[in-house]
Coordinates of C-alpha atoms and ligand atoms in Angstrom, one line a residue:
X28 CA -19.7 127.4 13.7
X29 CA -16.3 129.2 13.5
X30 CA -15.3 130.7 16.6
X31 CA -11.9 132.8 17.4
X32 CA -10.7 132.2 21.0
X33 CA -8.4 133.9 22.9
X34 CA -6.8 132.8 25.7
X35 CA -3.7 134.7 27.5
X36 CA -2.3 132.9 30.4
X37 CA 0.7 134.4 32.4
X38 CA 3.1 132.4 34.6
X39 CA 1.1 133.4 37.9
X40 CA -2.9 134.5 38.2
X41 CA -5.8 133.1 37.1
X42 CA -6.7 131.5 33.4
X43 CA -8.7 133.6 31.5
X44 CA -10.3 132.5 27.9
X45 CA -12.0 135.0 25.6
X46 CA -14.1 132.7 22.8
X47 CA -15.6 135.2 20.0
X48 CA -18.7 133.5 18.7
X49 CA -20.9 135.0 16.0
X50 CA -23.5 135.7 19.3
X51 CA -20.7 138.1 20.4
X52 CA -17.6 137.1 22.8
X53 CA -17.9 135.0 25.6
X54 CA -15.7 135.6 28.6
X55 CA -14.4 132.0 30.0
X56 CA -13.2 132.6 33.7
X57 CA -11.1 128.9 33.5
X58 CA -9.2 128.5 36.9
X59 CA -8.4 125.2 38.5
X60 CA -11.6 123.3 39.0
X61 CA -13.9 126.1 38.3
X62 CA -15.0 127.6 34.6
X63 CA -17.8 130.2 34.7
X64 CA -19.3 131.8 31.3
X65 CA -20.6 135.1 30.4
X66 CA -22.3 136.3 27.4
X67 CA -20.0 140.0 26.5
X68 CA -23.7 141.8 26.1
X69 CA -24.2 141.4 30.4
X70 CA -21.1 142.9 31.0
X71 CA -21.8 146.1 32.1
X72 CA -18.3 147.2 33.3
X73 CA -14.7 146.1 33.1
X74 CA -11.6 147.4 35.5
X75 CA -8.5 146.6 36.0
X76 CA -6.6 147.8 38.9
X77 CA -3.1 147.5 38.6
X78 CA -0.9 146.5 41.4
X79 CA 2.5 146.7 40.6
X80 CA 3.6 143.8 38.2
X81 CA -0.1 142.4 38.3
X82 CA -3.9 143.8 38.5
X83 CA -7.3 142.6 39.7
X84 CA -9.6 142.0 37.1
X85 CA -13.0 142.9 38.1
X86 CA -15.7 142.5 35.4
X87 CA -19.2 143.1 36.8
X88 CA -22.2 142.5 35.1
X89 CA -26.0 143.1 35.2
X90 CA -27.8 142.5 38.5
X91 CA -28.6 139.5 38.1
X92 CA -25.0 137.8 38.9
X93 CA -22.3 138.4 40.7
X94 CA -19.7 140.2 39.6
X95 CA -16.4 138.7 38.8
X96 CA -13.2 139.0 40.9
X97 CA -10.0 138.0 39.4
X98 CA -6.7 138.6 41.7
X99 CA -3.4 138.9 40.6
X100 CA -3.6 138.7 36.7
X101 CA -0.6 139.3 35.1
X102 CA -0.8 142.9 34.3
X103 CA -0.6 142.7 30.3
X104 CA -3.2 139.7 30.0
X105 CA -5.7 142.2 31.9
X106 CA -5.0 144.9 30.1
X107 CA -5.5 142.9 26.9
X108 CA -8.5 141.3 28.1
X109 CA -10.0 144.8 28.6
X110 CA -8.6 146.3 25.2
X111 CA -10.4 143.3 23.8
X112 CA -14.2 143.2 26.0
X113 CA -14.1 146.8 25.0
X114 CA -13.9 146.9 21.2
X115 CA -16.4 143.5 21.3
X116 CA -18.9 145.5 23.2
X117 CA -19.0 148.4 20.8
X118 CA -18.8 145.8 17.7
X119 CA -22.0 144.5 19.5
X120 CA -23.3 148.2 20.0
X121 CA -22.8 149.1 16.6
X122 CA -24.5 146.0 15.0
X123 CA -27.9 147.4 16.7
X124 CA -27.7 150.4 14.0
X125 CA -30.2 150.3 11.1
X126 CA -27.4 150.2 8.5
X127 CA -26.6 147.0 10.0
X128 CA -30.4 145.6 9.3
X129 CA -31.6 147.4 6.5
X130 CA -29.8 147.7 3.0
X131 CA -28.7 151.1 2.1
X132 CA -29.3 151.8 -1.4
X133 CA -27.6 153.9 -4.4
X134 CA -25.0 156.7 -4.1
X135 CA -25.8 156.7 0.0
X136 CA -23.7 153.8 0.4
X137 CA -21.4 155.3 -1.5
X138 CA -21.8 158.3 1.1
X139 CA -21.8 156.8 4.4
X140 CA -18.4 155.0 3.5
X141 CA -17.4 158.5 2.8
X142 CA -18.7 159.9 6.5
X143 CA -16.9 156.5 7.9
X144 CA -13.4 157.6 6.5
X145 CA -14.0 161.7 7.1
X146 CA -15.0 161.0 10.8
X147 CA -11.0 160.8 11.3
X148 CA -11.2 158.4 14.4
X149 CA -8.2 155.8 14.4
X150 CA -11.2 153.1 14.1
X151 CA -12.2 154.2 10.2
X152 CA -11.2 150.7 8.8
X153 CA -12.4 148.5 11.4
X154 CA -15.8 150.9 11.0
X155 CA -15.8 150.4 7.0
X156 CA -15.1 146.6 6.9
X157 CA -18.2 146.0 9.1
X158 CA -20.1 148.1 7.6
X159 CA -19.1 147.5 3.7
X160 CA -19.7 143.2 4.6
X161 CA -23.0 143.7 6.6
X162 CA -24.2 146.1 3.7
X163 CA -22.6 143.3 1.4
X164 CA -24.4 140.5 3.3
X165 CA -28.2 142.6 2.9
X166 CA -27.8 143.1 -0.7
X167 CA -27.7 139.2 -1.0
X168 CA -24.4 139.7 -2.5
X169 CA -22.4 136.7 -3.2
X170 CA -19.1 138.6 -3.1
X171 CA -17.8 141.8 -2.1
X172 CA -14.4 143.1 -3.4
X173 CA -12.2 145.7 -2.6
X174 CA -10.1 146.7 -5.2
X175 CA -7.0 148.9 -5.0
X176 CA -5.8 151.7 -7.5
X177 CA -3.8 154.2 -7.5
X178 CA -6.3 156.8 -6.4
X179 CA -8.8 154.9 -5.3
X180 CA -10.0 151.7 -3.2
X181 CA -13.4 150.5 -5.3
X182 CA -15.6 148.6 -3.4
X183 CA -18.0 146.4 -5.8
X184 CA -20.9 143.8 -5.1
X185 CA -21.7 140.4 -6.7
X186 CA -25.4 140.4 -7.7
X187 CA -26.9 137.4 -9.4
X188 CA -23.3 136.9 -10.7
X189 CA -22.9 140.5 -12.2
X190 CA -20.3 142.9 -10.7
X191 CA -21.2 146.4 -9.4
X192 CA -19.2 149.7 -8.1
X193 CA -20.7 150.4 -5.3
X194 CA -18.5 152.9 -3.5
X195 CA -15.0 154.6 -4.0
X196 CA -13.0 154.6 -1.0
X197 CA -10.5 157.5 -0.5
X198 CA -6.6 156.2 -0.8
X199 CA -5.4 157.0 2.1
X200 CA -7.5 154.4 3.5
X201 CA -6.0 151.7 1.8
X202 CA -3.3 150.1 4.3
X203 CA -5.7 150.4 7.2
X204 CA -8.7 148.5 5.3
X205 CA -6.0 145.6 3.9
X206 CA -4.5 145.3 7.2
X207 CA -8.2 145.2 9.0
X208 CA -9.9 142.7 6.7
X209 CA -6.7 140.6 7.5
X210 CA -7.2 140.5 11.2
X211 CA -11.0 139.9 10.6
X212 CA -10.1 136.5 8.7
X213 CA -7.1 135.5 10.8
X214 CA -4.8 135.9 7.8
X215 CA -0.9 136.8 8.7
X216 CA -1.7 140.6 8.4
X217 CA 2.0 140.7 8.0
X218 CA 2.3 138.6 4.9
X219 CA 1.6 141.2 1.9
X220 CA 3.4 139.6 -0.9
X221 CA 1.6 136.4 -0.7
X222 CA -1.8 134.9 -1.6
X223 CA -4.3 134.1 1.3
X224 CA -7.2 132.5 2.0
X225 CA -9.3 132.8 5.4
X226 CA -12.8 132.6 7.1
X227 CA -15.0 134.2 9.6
X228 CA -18.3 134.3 11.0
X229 CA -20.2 137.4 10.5
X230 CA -24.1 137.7 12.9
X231 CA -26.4 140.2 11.3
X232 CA -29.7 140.7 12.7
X233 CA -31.1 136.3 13.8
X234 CA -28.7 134.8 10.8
X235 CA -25.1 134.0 10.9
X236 CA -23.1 134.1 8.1
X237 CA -19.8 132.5 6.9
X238 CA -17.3 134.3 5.1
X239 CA -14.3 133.3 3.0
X240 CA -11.7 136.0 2.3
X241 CA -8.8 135.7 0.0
X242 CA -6.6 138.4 -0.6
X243 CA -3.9 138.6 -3.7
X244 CA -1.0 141.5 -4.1
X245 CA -1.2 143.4 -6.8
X246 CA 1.0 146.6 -7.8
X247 CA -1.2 148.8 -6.7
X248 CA -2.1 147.2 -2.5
X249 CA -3.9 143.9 -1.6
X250 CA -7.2 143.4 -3.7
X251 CA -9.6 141.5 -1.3
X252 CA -12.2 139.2 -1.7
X253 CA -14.8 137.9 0.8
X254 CA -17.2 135.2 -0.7
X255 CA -20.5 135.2 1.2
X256 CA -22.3 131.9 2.4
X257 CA -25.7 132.3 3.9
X258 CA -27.4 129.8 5.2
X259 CA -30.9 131.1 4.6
X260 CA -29.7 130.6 0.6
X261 CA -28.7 127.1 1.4
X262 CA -31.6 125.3 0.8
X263 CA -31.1 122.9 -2.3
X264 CA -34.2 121.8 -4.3
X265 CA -34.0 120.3 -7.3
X266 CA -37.2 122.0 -8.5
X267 CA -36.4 125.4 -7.8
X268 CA -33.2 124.9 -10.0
X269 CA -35.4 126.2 -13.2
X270 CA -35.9 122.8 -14.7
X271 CA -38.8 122.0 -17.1
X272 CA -41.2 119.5 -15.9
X273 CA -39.9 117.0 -18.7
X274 CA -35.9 117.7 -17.6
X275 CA -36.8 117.4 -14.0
X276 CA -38.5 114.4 -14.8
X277 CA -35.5 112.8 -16.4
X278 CA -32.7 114.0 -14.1
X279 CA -35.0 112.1 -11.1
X280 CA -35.0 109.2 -13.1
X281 CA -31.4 109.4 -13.2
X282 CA -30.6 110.0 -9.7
X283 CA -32.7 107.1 -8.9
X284 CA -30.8 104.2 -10.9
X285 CA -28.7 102.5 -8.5
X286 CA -25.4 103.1 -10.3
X287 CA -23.6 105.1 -12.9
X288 CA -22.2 108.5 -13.2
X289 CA -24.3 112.2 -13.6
X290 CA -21.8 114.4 -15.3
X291 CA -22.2 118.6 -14.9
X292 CA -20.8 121.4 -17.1
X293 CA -20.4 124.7 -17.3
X294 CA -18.0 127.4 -16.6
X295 CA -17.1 128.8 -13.0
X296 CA -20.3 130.7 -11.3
X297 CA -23.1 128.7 -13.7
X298 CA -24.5 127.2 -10.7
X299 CA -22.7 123.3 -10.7
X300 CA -22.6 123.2 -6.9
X301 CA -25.9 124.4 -6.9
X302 CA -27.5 121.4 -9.0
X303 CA -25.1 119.0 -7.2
X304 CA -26.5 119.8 -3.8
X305 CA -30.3 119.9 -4.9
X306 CA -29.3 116.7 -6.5
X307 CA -28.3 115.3 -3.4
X308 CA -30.7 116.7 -1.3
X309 CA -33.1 115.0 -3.1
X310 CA -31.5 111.8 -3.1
X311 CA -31.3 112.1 0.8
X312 CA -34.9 112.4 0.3
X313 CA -36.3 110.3 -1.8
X314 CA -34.3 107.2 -2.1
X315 CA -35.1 104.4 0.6
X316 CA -32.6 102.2 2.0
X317 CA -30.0 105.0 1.1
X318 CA -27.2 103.6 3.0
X319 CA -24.9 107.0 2.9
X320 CA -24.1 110.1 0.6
X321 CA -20.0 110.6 0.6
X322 CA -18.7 114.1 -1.2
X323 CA -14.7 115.0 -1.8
X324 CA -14.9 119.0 -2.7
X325 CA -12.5 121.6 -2.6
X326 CA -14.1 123.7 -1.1
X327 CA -17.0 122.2 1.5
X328 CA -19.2 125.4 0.5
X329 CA -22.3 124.5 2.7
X330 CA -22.6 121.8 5.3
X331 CA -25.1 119.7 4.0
X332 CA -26.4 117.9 6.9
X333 CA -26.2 114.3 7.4
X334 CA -24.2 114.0 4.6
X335 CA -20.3 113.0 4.6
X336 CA -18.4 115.7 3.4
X337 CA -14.7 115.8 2.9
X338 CA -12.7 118.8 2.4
X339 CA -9.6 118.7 -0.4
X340 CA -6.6 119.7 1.0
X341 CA -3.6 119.3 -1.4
X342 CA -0.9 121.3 0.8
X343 CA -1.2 117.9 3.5
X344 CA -1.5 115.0 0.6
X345 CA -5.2 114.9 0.8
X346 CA -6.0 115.6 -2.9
X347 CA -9.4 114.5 -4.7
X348 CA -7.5 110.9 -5.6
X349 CA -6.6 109.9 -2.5
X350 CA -9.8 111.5 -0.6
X351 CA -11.6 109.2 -2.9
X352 CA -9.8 106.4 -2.7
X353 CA -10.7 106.5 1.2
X354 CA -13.8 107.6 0.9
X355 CA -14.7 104.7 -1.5
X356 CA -13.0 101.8 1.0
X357 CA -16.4 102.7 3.7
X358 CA -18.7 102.0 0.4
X359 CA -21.3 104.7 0.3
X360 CA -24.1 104.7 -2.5
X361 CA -23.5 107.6 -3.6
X362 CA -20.1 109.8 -3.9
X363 CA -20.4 113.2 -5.2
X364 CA -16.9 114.8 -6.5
X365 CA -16.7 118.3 -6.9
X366 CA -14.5 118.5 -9.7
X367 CA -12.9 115.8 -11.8
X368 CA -9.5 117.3 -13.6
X369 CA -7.1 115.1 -13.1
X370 CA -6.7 111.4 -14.9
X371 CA -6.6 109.7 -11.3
X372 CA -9.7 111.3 -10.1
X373 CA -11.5 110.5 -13.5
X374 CA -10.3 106.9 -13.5
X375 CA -11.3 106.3 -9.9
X376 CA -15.1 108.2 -10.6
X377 CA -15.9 106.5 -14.3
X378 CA -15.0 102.3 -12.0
X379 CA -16.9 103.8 -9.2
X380 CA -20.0 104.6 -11.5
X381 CA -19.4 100.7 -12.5
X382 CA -19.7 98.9 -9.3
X383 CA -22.9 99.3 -7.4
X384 CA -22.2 103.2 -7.0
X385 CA -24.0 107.0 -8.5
X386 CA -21.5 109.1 -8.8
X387 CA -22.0 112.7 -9.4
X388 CA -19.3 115.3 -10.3
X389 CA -18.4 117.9 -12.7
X390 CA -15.9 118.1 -15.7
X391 CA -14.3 121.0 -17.3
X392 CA -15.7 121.2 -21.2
X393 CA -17.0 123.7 -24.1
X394 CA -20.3 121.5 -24.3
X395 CA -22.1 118.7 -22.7
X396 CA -20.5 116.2 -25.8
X397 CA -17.1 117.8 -24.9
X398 CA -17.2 116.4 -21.5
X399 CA -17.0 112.8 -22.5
X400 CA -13.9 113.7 -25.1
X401 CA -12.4 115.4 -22.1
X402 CA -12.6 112.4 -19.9
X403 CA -10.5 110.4 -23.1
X404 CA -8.1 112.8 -22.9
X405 CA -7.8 112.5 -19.2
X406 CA -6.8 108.5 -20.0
X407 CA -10.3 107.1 -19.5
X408 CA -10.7 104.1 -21.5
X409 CA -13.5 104.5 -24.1
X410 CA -15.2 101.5 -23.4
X411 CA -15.0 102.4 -19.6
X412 CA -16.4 105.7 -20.5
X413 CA -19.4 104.5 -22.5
X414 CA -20.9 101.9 -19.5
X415 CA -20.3 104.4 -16.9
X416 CA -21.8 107.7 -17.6
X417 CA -25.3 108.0 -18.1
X418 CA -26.2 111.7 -18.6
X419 CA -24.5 115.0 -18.9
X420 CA -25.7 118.1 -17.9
X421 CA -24.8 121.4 -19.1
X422 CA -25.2 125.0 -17.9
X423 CA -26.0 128.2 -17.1
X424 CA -27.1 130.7 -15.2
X425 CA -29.4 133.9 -16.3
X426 CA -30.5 136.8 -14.4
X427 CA -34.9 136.4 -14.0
X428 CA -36.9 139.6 -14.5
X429 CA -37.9 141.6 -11.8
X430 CA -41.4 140.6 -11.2
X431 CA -42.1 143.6 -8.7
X432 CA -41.2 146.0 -11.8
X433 CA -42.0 143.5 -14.8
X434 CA -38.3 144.6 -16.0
X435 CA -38.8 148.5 -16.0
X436 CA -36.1 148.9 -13.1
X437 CA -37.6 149.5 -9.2
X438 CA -35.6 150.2 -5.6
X439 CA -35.7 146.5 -5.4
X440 CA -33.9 145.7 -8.4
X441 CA -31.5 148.5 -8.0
X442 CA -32.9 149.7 -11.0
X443 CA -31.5 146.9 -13.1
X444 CA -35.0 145.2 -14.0
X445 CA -33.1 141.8 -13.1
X446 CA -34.1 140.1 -9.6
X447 CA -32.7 136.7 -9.1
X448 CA -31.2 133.8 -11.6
X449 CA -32.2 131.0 -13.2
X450 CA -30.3 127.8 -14.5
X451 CA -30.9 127.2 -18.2
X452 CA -29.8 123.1 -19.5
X453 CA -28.9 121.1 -21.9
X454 CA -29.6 117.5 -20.3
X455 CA -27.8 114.7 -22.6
X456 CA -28.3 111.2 -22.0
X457 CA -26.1 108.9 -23.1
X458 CA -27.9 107.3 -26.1
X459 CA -26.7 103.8 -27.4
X460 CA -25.4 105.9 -31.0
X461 CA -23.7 108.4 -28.8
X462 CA -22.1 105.4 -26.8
X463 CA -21.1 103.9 -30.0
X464 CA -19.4 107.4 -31.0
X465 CA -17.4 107.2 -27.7
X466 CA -16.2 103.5 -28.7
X467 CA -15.3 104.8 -32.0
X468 CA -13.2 107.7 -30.9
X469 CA -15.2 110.0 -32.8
X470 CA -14.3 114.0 -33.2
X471 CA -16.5 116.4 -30.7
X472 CA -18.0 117.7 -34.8
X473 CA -18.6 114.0 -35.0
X474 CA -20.7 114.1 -31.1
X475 CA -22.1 116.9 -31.8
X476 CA -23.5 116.0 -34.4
X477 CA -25.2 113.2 -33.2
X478 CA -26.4 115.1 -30.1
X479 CA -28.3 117.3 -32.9
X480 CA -29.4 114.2 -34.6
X481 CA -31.0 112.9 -31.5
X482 CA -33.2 116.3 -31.0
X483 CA -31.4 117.1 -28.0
X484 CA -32.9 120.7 -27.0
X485 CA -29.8 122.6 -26.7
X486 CA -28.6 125.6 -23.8
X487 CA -29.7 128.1 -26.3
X488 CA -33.5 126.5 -27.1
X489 CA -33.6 126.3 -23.0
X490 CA -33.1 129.8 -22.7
X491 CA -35.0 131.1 -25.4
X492 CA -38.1 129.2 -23.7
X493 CA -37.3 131.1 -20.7
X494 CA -37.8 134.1 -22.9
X495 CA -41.1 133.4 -24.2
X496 CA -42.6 132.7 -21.2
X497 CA -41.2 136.1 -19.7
X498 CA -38.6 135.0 -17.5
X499 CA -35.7 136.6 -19.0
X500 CA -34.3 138.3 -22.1
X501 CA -33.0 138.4 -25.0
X502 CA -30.2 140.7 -24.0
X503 CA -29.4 138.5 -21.2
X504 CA -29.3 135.4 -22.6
X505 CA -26.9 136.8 -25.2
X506 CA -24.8 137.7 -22.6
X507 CA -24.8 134.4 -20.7
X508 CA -24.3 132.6 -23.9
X509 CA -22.4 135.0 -26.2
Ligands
ZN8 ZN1 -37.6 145.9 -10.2

């Protein structure tokens, strides 16, 4: 798990290491031979007694240990050490308020923000960016934004992919709340006119969860983004993804056969990683004598235990060709590829899917026949492409009814009458006509048709089951599909 560490070492005095983990900092006496540990919740007090160019450190804790004694520190490292212990232990202190436990609903978030900033004290931001995440964090958002304008910083929530205002932040706040989300995510808090990408660890209540933040300048301030990852969301089951029994049939059949390639589709946020992880969690289940599961994904959203995972990283060389190309030398059974967008990458996946291997990936397209044209235009060879691929999926994701309200709109719901999401697919395997279009060259009118031909149910006859039986709407699938 992430975890910051501070260490300040002058030329004389003792070493002294300050690791923040999600638990709260740890204080790391590390001296020659000797390195003691203490959790920042038993320290009870914290001194430092200068004596002229240096000061004793004395950091005493509950009664059940002796306190700490450290001589001659260079006076700035103590100093810092108990700037730093300090602002920990009330981070700690505050965490133990409701607000940081319990969801605060409607226009009182709005309000307590409000208090936050009017309380005047020179800690405002660092108070609102805990607060704003933690609340973020409760509400099962997936992302919270701050937005700048000119007379306003808008603070919104991602909930089951739809964007709300939650609170309107006063200007003036602005710099301070840029420059504290910065230091939060270890971005260069002095770098404004760049784009930036960082993490964190956040502990709320048992659970720790990981945060990504990017922040982008735009004329009015830095608009920042934190992406939430909780591990209590994170586990993948292939028949929670909102399958019917028949699909969810077929797609196990599929990930059973010992080689060829599962394609997904579907525009950002339709829930690709989602069905790729179930997918491999249930391969890591089910399939005996799996030798080992490899993935190349940009980014590594969940660690999926036990399996491989390697990050992307195209500022050092490591792009999705050449992570692929070594992960493919140690031979695993199965290779999942987050995206495939470039001809290398879909060259390398369509001959892996041909040799003993079941790849699974995802490919930018209109429609589930539009994938396999977009693989020719990415220099696959037809014939390649029609032995490899066995099945695309496509799809979406739609808000689910509330089932505490039935719809009409309750606390829980934030008075949306929406609770939760649900996939909704198109599954098209790769008939022998259809493989015979791809061999042909055939227009995506010309797939298409076919795919009708063939009584594929299409996204739209998924969804509009799901409205029959009472699971969504006809409002919101019109909005998920247009
Ligand atoms: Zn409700």
């Amino acid at each position: 798990m992430a975890e910051v560490l501070y260490v300040k070492q002058g030329l004389i005095g003792p070493k002294l290491e300050l690791h923040i983990a999600p638990e709260g900092l740890t204080l790391v006496q590390s001296d020659t031979g000797r390195t003691d540990y203490a959790p920042i919740c038993d320290i009870s007090q914290v001194t430092a007694s200068k004596r002229g160019r240096v000061a004793d450190l004395t950091v005493t804790f509950g009664a059940l240990r002796p306190a700490w004694s450290l001589k001659s520190v260079p006076l700035a490292s103590a100093q810092w050490a108990q700037s730093v212990i300090a602002e920990e232990r009330n981070a700690l202190a505050k965490r133990e308020k409701p607000e940081y436990s319990q969801p605060v609903r409607g226009n009182r978030l709005h309000d307590m923000c409000a208090q936050i900033i009017a309380s005047g004290n020179g800690n405002a931001a660092v108070d609102l960016v805990d607060f704003i995440v933690a609340q973020g964090v409760l509400h099962g958002a997936s992302d919270v934004h701050f937005d700048p304008y000119s007379d306003a910083v808008v603070v919104r929530f991602r909930l089951d992919g739809v964007l709300y205002d939650v609170a309107r932040l006063h200007p003036s706040i602005k710099r301070q709340l840029a420059s504290r989300l910065k230091v939060v995510s270890k971005l260069a808090t002095f770098r404004k006119s760049v784009a930036q990408e960082g993490r964190a660890a956040l502990k709320i209540g048992d659970r720790t969860v990981d945060l990504r933040f990017s922040s982008l300048p735009t004329i009015h301030g830095e608009k920042v983004a934190v992406r939430i990852f909780d591990p209590a969301k994170s586990i993948f089951d292939v028949a929670d993804l909102g399958m019917s029994a028949d699909m969810l049939g077929s797609l196990q059949r599929l990930l059973m056969a010992p080689q060829g390639t599962v394609l997904l589709t579907g525009p950002s946020g339709s829930g690709k990683t989602t069905t790729l992880y179930a997918a491999l969690s249930y391969l890591r289940e089910n399939k005996r004598n799996l030798s080992s599961i490899a993935t190349v994904e940009d980014p590594v959203e969940y660690d999926l235990q036990v399996v491989n995972q390697t990050q992307v990283n195209t500022a050092s060389g490591l792009t999705f060709a050449n992570a692929l190309r070594t992960v493919l030398r140690q031979d695993p059974e199965v290779i999942m590829i987050g995206e495939i967008r470039d001809p290398e990458t879909a060259d390398i996946a369509i001959q892996a899917g041909l040799t003993g291997h079941l790849v699974l990936s995802t490919v930018h397209a209109r429609s589930a026949a539009g994938v396999l044209l977009r693989l020719i235009d990415l220099g696959v060879e037809p014939y390649l492409l029609a032995s490899s691929v066995s099945a695309v999926l496509s799809q979406r994701l739609v808000r689910t009814v509330c089932t505490k309200c039935t719809g009409a709109g309750c606390e829980q719901c934030a008075n949306t009458g929406y609770s939760g999401r649900t996939g909704i697919f198109q599954l098209l395997p790769v008939s022998d006509a259809l493989r015979e279009c791809v061999l042909k060259r055939r227009s995506l009118v010309e797939l298409e048709e076919q795919v009708r031909a063939e009584h594929v149910p299409s996204l739209l006859d998924d969804g509009q089951a799901k409205v029959r039986a009472g699971v969504t709407t006809q409002e919101e699938l019109t909005r998920v599909l247009g």
